[in-house]
Amino acid sequence: MKPLHDMGVAELGRALGSKQVSSTEITKHLLARVATHEHLGAWLSVDGEAAVAQAHAADQRRSGGEIGMLLGVPLAHKDIFVTRDLPTTAGSKMLEGYRSPFDATVVNKLAQAGTVTLGKLNCDEFAMGSSNENSAFGFSKNPWDTSRVPGGSSGGSAVAVAARMVPATTGTDTGGSIRQPASFSGITGIKPTYGVCSRYGMIAFASSLDQAGPLARSAEDCSLLLSAMSGFDERDATSAQRPPQDFHSAMLSPREGATAAQPLKGLRVGLPKEFFPAALATDVNGAVRGALAEFEKLGATLVDVSLPRTELSIPVYYIIAPAEASSNLSRFDGVRFGHRAKRHGDLLDMYKKSRAEGFGPEVKRRIMIGTYVLSHGYYDAYYLQAQKLRRMIADDFQACFIKCDVIAGPVAPTVAWKLGDKGDDPVANYLADIFTLPASLAGLPGMSLPAGFGEGGMPVGLQLIGNYFQEGALLHAAHAFQLATDWHSRAPEGI
Ligand code: GLN
């Protein structure tokens, strides 16, 4: 058997099933790894004792005859999901010391499946960012090169998986926060269709865009996590009313007409020309093209498509997301949650000082932009206009899906940049979201899978986007690619 930290979710599930190893052993092994990798800044809280107790309980459930691929498998949650037994900060001083009275639905569902929670993971404050540099609790570093960002906002989630501290983590994706850190850190992540995972207990950033999803080392592992995390939840008004899905079976079920050598025979992969602009970094372009050639070998055909409003997705997203954030974040007033200013005058002054002290600069910037675009006199010019364009962006995708089954392209225009490089330039950060925002605005499922390496030996991700509720098809294509390639099983050296 290989070292326990090198094993993925499915491998651990099988080893647990055949009694080769216990959850307690795996948990202790991974906790030791977490302790030796503290310098990567991935964790905001770890509770080893509670994790070992959960592992023990999972082992007992197995001895009692219970089965299940996730029973006894350790994982960790982005610190944006509320948890009863661990603190929840959302990466913000505003929530320092906060304890939720309940667990998020996603957390609850995974616990029911028997997973063991090692702790909570670093992220950009309230999930606003693309580098994890907006966390109030310090940077998280890319294990492939610790002078670089791991991506964000689910940066800690990506680092913990990439550095083999845990086989899988949860993340959230509002405009790319699962796909981009997965890409930057050389792992696999999927953001399902809006509504597939419950948002109950996920601290709200932009409610019409926020989606939960897994980050892991393979499409197979993601499929196992996603099956357990997803499902209708009456506590989330936008939860999709669909029967529970087995994404693992969907991933495994062969395509009609497929052969052993050509498992993707007949799959039409659309390449939007706007996803391959002249400005795309040559290393990213090279790795993505290489992956696409592999898809062709597997039987897929590449077709040209167009998403003409790709560039507009940046202003559209950066109007809608801050607008929703300004409304969602109004609840943090120093009264009900978290931080309250120590010295203040009257009630209004208490609100002002608590918010001024509790929120970091990027969050404040977005609250101001959001409040502005929603204000009387500007609403029509900005917010309403952005909503109209959002619909057109979604329609553009539907026009593509007449010609293709999945859309492919890069996840980000470059590999992970150096820590501090875009730190004080918000617009530079926003521009790097160009390829992930369109699917978010349309509510479509998207995933990132390792496709090779670029400048500085940094990982490059391939993005696959499917039509609504086509997660199974995405995972199937990604799995076929991962059976034929080994990009996803590479590990950073010396980690
Ligand atoms: N980078 C984007 C932003 O800053 C997306 C973040 C996310 O998906 N949570 O808003």
XYZ file of C-alpha atoms and ligand atoms in Angstrom:
505
model
C 0.000 0.000 0.000
C 1.290 3.513 -0.770
C 1.634 6.117 1.965
C -1.796 7.001 3.335
C -1.442 10.674 2.396
C -0.870 9.744 -1.238
C -4.168 7.910 -1.419
C -7.270 9.585 -2.775
C -10.838 9.295 -1.523
C -11.752 6.225 -3.590
C -8.493 4.463 -2.735
C -8.982 5.134 0.975
C -12.626 4.066 0.750
C -11.576 0.759 -0.803
C -8.754 0.196 1.698
C -11.162 0.899 4.543
C -13.724 -1.443 2.996
C -11.244 -4.306 2.792
C -10.056 -3.601 6.345
C -6.496 -2.886 5.221
C -6.491 0.260 7.282
C -8.699 1.955 9.870
C -10.064 5.466 9.799
C -8.274 6.113 13.080
C -4.919 5.274 11.478
C -5.592 7.459 8.445
C -6.796 10.338 10.606
C -3.771 10.265 12.884
C -1.423 10.030 9.913
C -3.024 13.038 8.217
C -3.134 15.087 11.422
C 0.623 14.590 11.734
C 1.005 15.857 8.173
C -1.146 18.877 8.899
C 1.212 19.696 11.791
C 4.347 19.472 9.636
C 2.819 21.624 6.870
C 1.703 24.537 8.983
C 3.936 26.917 7.007
C 1.568 26.634 4.038
C -1.123 28.545 5.937
C -3.962 26.310 4.774
C -5.750 25.833 8.073
C -7.723 28.220 10.236
C -8.693 25.612 12.815
C -7.886 21.978 13.475
C -9.386 19.800 16.176
C -7.335 16.616 16.278
C -9.087 15.139 19.273
C -12.535 15.542 17.765
C -11.285 14.125 14.456
C -9.878 11.016 16.112
C -13.174 10.556 17.978
C -15.090 10.787 14.680
C -12.667 8.330 13.080
C -13.195 5.937 15.921
C -16.960 6.217 15.499
C -16.589 5.537 11.758
C -14.475 2.463 12.481
C -17.183 1.206 14.787
C -19.857 1.788 12.167
C -17.764 -0.310 9.762
C -17.286 -3.077 12.326
C -21.067 -3.024 12.704
C -21.367 -3.946 9.027
C -22.018 -0.504 7.567
C -20.453 0.188 4.181
C -19.897 3.348 2.152
C -17.018 4.805 0.189
C -16.820 7.865 2.425
C -17.235 6.128 5.748
C -14.106 7.043 7.723
C -12.498 9.199 5.022
C -10.994 12.425 6.419
C -11.695 15.770 4.822
C -11.896 19.434 5.739
C -14.199 22.341 5.056
C -13.660 25.799 3.686
C -14.178 28.176 6.588
C -17.234 29.630 4.908
C -19.439 26.679 5.903
C -20.776 27.094 9.407
C -19.949 24.335 11.877
C -21.140 23.739 15.394
C -17.997 22.034 16.621
C -15.379 24.289 15.066
C -15.114 28.074 14.794
C -16.289 29.738 11.562
C -14.617 32.942 10.407
C -15.184 33.242 6.638
C -11.603 34.510 6.644
C -12.767 37.694 8.358
C -11.946 39.474 11.603
C -15.646 40.226 11.676
C -16.375 36.636 12.671
C -13.335 35.949 14.820
C -14.422 33.761 17.709
C -17.847 33.052 16.181
C -19.491 29.694 16.836
C -22.489 28.675 14.814
C -25.397 27.008 16.601
C -25.846 24.635 13.623
C -23.981 22.865 10.805
C -24.302 23.821 7.139
C -26.311 21.275 5.134
C -23.222 20.304 3.102
C -21.252 19.710 6.303
C -24.115 17.742 7.762
C -24.545 15.554 4.693
C -20.861 14.706 4.525
C -20.832 13.880 8.232
C -23.791 11.579 7.715
C -21.842 9.780 5.010
C -19.255 9.110 7.719
C -16.492 11.545 6.756
C -14.118 12.760 9.443
C -13.602 16.525 9.710
C -10.002 17.502 10.424
C -10.654 21.226 10.521
C -11.490 24.400 8.629
C -9.575 25.957 5.772
C -8.262 29.391 4.958
C -10.023 31.495 2.325
C -10.319 35.032 1.066
C -12.464 37.149 3.359
C -16.117 36.267 2.703
C -14.858 34.400 -0.402
C -13.946 37.664 -2.150
C -10.727 37.190 -4.044
C -8.664 35.016 -6.340
C -5.438 34.570 -4.391
C -6.278 33.920 -0.751
C -4.419 37.162 -0.002
C -7.622 38.770 1.237
C -7.852 36.469 4.245
C -7.660 38.327 7.559
C -5.633 35.421 8.915
C -2.641 35.419 6.619
C -1.672 34.035 3.245
C -1.963 30.492 2.145
C 0.955 29.383 -0.041
C 1.077 27.318 -3.190
C 2.836 24.007 -2.448
C 4.286 23.927 -5.992
C 6.161 27.146 -5.249
C 5.651 28.736 -1.860
C 6.421 32.192 -3.224
C 3.200 31.998 -5.250
C -0.501 32.249 -4.474
C -2.581 29.062 -4.413
C -5.525 30.835 -6.014
C -8.740 31.722 -4.279
C -11.022 32.153 -2.733
C -10.946 28.447 -1.711
C -7.144 28.683 -1.416
C -6.726 26.695 1.796
C -9.007 23.994 0.380
C -6.741 23.632 -2.657
C -3.493 23.729 -0.678
C -4.619 21.064 1.803
C -5.379 18.679 -1.076
C -2.361 19.577 -3.236
C 0.062 19.178 -0.319
C -1.556 15.852 0.549
C -2.754 16.811 3.988
C -6.232 15.546 3.236
C -7.662 13.705 0.199
C -10.552 16.099 -0.397
C -12.045 19.352 0.795
C -15.133 21.429 0.294
C -15.051 24.795 -1.392
C -17.413 27.376 -2.755
C -17.470 28.991 -6.162
C -19.217 32.283 -6.824
C -17.129 33.369 -9.795
C -14.424 30.711 -9.971
C -13.372 30.015 -6.391
C -13.278 26.239 -6.771
C -12.038 26.036 -10.355
C -9.268 28.635 -10.189
C -7.503 27.421 -7.007
C -7.849 23.840 -8.286
C -6.134 24.960 -11.492
C -3.389 26.931 -9.702
C -2.676 24.075 -7.296
C -2.770 21.161 -9.723
C -5.879 19.415 -8.413
C -9.421 18.666 -9.600
C -12.512 20.629 -8.588
C -16.113 20.903 -9.687
C -18.682 23.615 -9.250
C -22.064 22.041 -9.916
C -25.090 23.694 -11.481
C -26.487 26.458 -9.291
C -28.945 24.797 -6.895
C -27.366 21.325 -6.777
C -25.739 21.842 -3.357
C -27.614 23.550 -0.580
C -26.482 27.040 0.399
C -27.933 26.639 3.890
C -25.165 27.431 6.338
C -22.810 28.670 3.651
C -22.010 32.256 4.597
C -23.582 34.256 1.792
C -21.472 36.360 -0.552
C -23.560 36.689 -3.736
C -26.590 34.471 -3.262
C -27.583 34.149 -6.916
C -24.097 32.840 -7.766
C -22.782 30.986 -4.697
C -22.396 27.216 -5.098
C -20.590 24.601 -3.044
C -18.496 21.827 -4.511
C -15.602 19.477 -3.837
C -11.867 19.784 -4.467
C -9.914 16.540 -4.660
C -7.185 14.893 -6.668
C -9.353 13.228 -9.297
C -12.711 13.426 -11.019
C -13.593 10.106 -9.417
C -12.984 11.480 -5.924
C -14.978 14.605 -6.770
C -17.877 12.451 -7.953
C -17.995 10.635 -4.606
C -17.956 13.851 -2.621
C -20.486 15.581 -4.839
C -22.942 12.680 -4.549
C -22.856 13.023 -0.779
C -22.929 16.841 -0.657
C -25.722 17.511 -3.114
C -29.486 17.136 -3.009
C -32.636 19.127 -2.472
C -32.833 21.077 0.766
C -36.026 22.802 1.808
C -33.961 25.237 3.895
C -32.512 26.784 0.725
C -35.167 28.485 -1.383
C -33.042 28.129 -4.532
C -32.234 24.439 -4.028
C -32.971 22.403 -7.166
C -35.895 20.023 -6.671
C -34.359 16.907 -8.150
C -33.997 13.345 -6.923
C -30.642 12.473 -5.283
C -27.935 11.845 -7.861
C -25.227 9.222 -7.969
C -22.493 11.117 -9.787
C -20.058 8.237 -9.393
C -22.264 5.904 -11.447
C -22.896 8.689 -13.948
C -19.147 9.142 -14.277
C -18.631 5.429 -14.875
C -21.493 4.778 -17.270
C -20.125 4.456 -20.806
C -21.219 6.736 -23.639
C -23.278 5.251 -26.390
C -20.996 4.085 -29.176
C -17.883 4.302 -27.013
C -15.065 1.811 -27.455
C -12.286 0.838 -25.061
C -9.765 2.911 -26.991
C -12.205 5.732 -27.621
C -14.323 6.211 -24.495
C -15.258 9.731 -25.612
C -16.273 8.766 -29.135
C -18.900 11.167 -30.415
C -18.357 13.754 -27.676
C -18.403 17.228 -29.200
C -16.090 19.584 -27.313
C -16.752 23.256 -28.047
C -13.872 25.709 -27.995
C -15.119 29.288 -27.596
C -12.785 31.493 -29.587
C -13.003 34.134 -26.838
C -11.365 31.641 -24.440
C -8.235 31.593 -26.596
C -7.376 35.276 -27.054
C -3.994 36.469 -28.218
C -3.320 37.640 -24.650
C -3.613 34.104 -23.274
C -0.265 33.081 -21.768
C 1.582 30.756 -24.157
C 2.295 28.176 -21.454
C -1.397 27.986 -20.536
C -2.396 27.815 -24.181
C 0.159 25.047 -24.796
C -0.990 22.875 -21.895
C -4.670 23.349 -22.721
C -4.093 22.517 -26.406
C -2.149 19.427 -25.349
C -5.064 18.283 -23.203
C -7.479 18.921 -26.060
C -5.354 16.766 -28.366
C -5.699 14.007 -25.764
C -9.474 14.440 -25.839
C -9.349 13.980 -29.608
C -7.348 10.781 -29.172
C -10.032 9.575 -26.821
C -12.576 10.029 -29.600
C -13.887 13.541 -28.988
C -14.278 16.042 -31.804
C -13.349 19.671 -31.330
C -15.766 22.268 -32.653
C -15.458 26.038 -32.822
C -18.042 27.963 -30.869
C -18.375 31.528 -29.643
C -19.257 33.190 -26.362
C -19.267 36.763 -27.657
C -19.934 38.405 -24.290
C -17.032 36.772 -22.430
C -15.306 40.102 -21.789
C -18.514 41.660 -20.513
C -18.769 38.990 -17.854
C -16.179 40.927 -15.834
C -18.142 44.186 -15.435
C -21.402 42.241 -15.163
C -20.088 40.026 -12.366
C -18.356 42.891 -10.587
C -21.675 44.752 -10.452
C -23.974 41.875 -9.513
C -21.696 40.176 -6.971
C -20.920 43.356 -4.985
C -24.602 44.385 -5.134
C -25.627 41.114 -3.531
C -22.679 41.241 -1.129
C -23.600 44.727 0.084
C -27.021 43.414 0.969
C -25.849 40.086 2.460
C -23.136 41.685 4.559
C -25.461 44.243 6.125
C -26.216 41.644 8.821
C -22.719 42.085 10.258
C -23.528 45.095 12.350
C -21.804 44.287 15.640
C -25.111 43.299 17.245
C -25.820 39.732 16.259
C -22.530 38.300 15.079
C -18.861 38.508 15.807
C -16.912 41.665 16.172
C -18.198 44.687 18.062
C -16.113 47.829 18.486
C -14.992 48.295 22.059
C -15.190 52.069 22.102
C -18.133 53.721 20.443
C -20.696 56.454 20.871
C -24.367 55.962 20.010
C -25.889 52.967 18.170
C -25.097 54.293 14.700
C -21.528 54.928 15.746
C -21.315 51.374 17.089
C -22.432 49.989 13.705
C -19.951 52.167 11.860
C -16.971 51.407 14.074
C -17.708 47.681 14.259
C -17.913 47.442 10.471
C -14.901 49.684 9.927
C -12.812 47.514 12.246
C -14.223 44.122 11.272
C -14.114 44.206 7.469
C -10.938 44.181 5.390
C -10.264 46.536 2.441
C -11.589 44.310 -0.382
C -14.830 43.635 1.449
C -15.292 47.353 2.126
C -14.603 48.128 -1.511
C -17.292 45.705 -2.623
C -19.834 46.966 -0.095
C -19.287 50.485 -1.426
C -19.528 49.446 -5.083
C -22.573 47.312 -4.341
C -24.354 50.041 -2.432
C -23.612 52.496 -5.219
C -24.917 50.324 -8.074
C -28.111 49.618 -6.160
C -28.738 53.207 -5.155
C -31.564 55.304 -6.539
C -30.547 56.870 -9.820
C -27.831 54.326 -10.581
C -29.808 51.115 -10.263
C -31.087 51.214 -13.854
C -27.742 52.190 -15.318
C -25.721 49.529 -13.546
C -27.583 46.788 -11.744
C -30.486 46.407 -14.151
C -28.208 46.628 -17.148
C -25.938 43.954 -15.662
C -28.903 41.665 -15.072
C -29.955 41.992 -18.705
C -26.463 41.159 -19.887
C -26.324 38.236 -17.498
C -29.307 36.732 -19.280
C -27.646 37.287 -22.667
C -24.473 35.564 -21.417
C -26.577 32.564 -20.378
C -28.296 32.567 -23.793
C -24.925 32.561 -25.557
C -24.099 29.294 -23.791
C -27.353 27.744 -24.971
C -26.456 28.664 -28.538
C -23.126 26.855 -28.049
C -24.748 23.750 -26.616
C -26.604 23.246 -29.892
C -23.216 22.630 -31.501
C -21.382 20.861 -28.674
C -21.873 18.721 -25.571
C -19.245 20.316 -23.368
C -17.223 23.506 -23.598
C -13.487 23.499 -22.932
C -10.877 26.156 -22.373
C -8.430 27.496 -19.841
C -9.451 28.189 -16.247
C -7.267 31.278 -15.913
C -5.194 33.353 -18.334
C -1.904 32.590 -16.509
C -0.471 30.150 -13.985
C -0.428 31.145 -10.290
C 1.245 34.502 -9.791
C 3.691 35.537 -7.075
C 2.382 36.487 -3.652
C 2.015 40.243 -3.518
C 2.146 40.708 -7.314
C -1.462 41.816 -7.694
C -1.975 42.517 -4.010
C -2.874 46.188 -4.236
C -4.432 46.103 -7.680
C -8.033 44.916 -7.405
C -8.713 45.326 -11.133
C -5.771 43.070 -12.046
C -7.324 40.401 -9.829
C -10.771 40.892 -11.367
C -9.440 40.582 -14.934
C -7.888 37.189 -14.156
C -11.415 35.829 -13.519
C -12.417 36.204 -17.156
C -12.785 32.496 -17.998
C -14.584 31.381 -14.842
C -17.155 34.167 -14.545
C -19.290 33.305 -17.603
C -20.343 29.854 -16.326
C -21.023 31.318 -12.884
C -23.258 34.035 -14.299
C -25.132 31.436 -16.331
C -25.385 29.049 -13.342
C -23.736 26.241 -15.330
C -21.558 23.446 -13.944
C -17.838 23.815 -14.493
C -14.777 21.922 -13.500
C -11.041 22.245 -13.506
C -8.670 19.375 -14.069
C -4.889 19.258 -14.192
C -3.730 19.520 -17.807
C 0.015 20.014 -17.601
C 2.579 22.502 -16.397
C 3.659 25.958 -17.436
C 6.061 28.700 -16.458
C 8.060 27.950 -13.314
C 6.770 24.364 -13.291
C 3.371 25.595 -12.170
C 0.229 23.541 -12.837
C -2.229 24.508 -15.577
C -5.889 23.567 -15.378
C -8.308 22.717 -18.161
C -11.837 23.983 -17.683
C -14.831 21.952 -18.791
C -18.279 23.561 -18.756
C -21.470 21.563 -19.193
C -25.106 22.380 -19.713
C -27.433 22.536 -16.709
C -27.307 19.415 -14.517
C -24.743 17.765 -16.792
C -22.251 17.177 -13.963
C -22.285 13.460 -14.807
C -21.159 14.143 -18.376
C -18.409 16.492 -17.177
C -17.140 13.967 -14.658
C -17.312 11.212 -17.254
C -15.170 13.161 -19.709
C -12.737 14.226 -16.981
C -12.439 10.671 -15.700
C -11.713 9.310 -19.182
C -8.999 11.964 -19.552
C -7.523 11.096 -16.147
C -7.466 7.378 -16.954
C -5.393 8.205 -20.020
C -3.091 10.808 -18.444
C -1.290 11.274 -15.150
C -1.244 15.056 -14.672
C -3.665 14.713 -11.776
C -1.444 12.304 -9.874
C 1.660 14.506 -9.914
C 2.643 15.912 -6.554
C 4.721 18.968 -5.774
C 8.321 17.968 -5.085
C 9.515 17.732 -1.513
C 6.021 17.983 -0.114
N -12.468 35.915 -7.730
C -13.880 36.141 -7.704
C -14.187 37.254 -6.724
O -13.316 37.792 -6.189
C -14.622 34.891 -7.369
C -14.682 34.569 -5.939
C -15.539 33.378 -5.645
O -15.866 32.584 -6.532
N -15.943 33.268 -4.410
O -15.308 37.580 -6.512
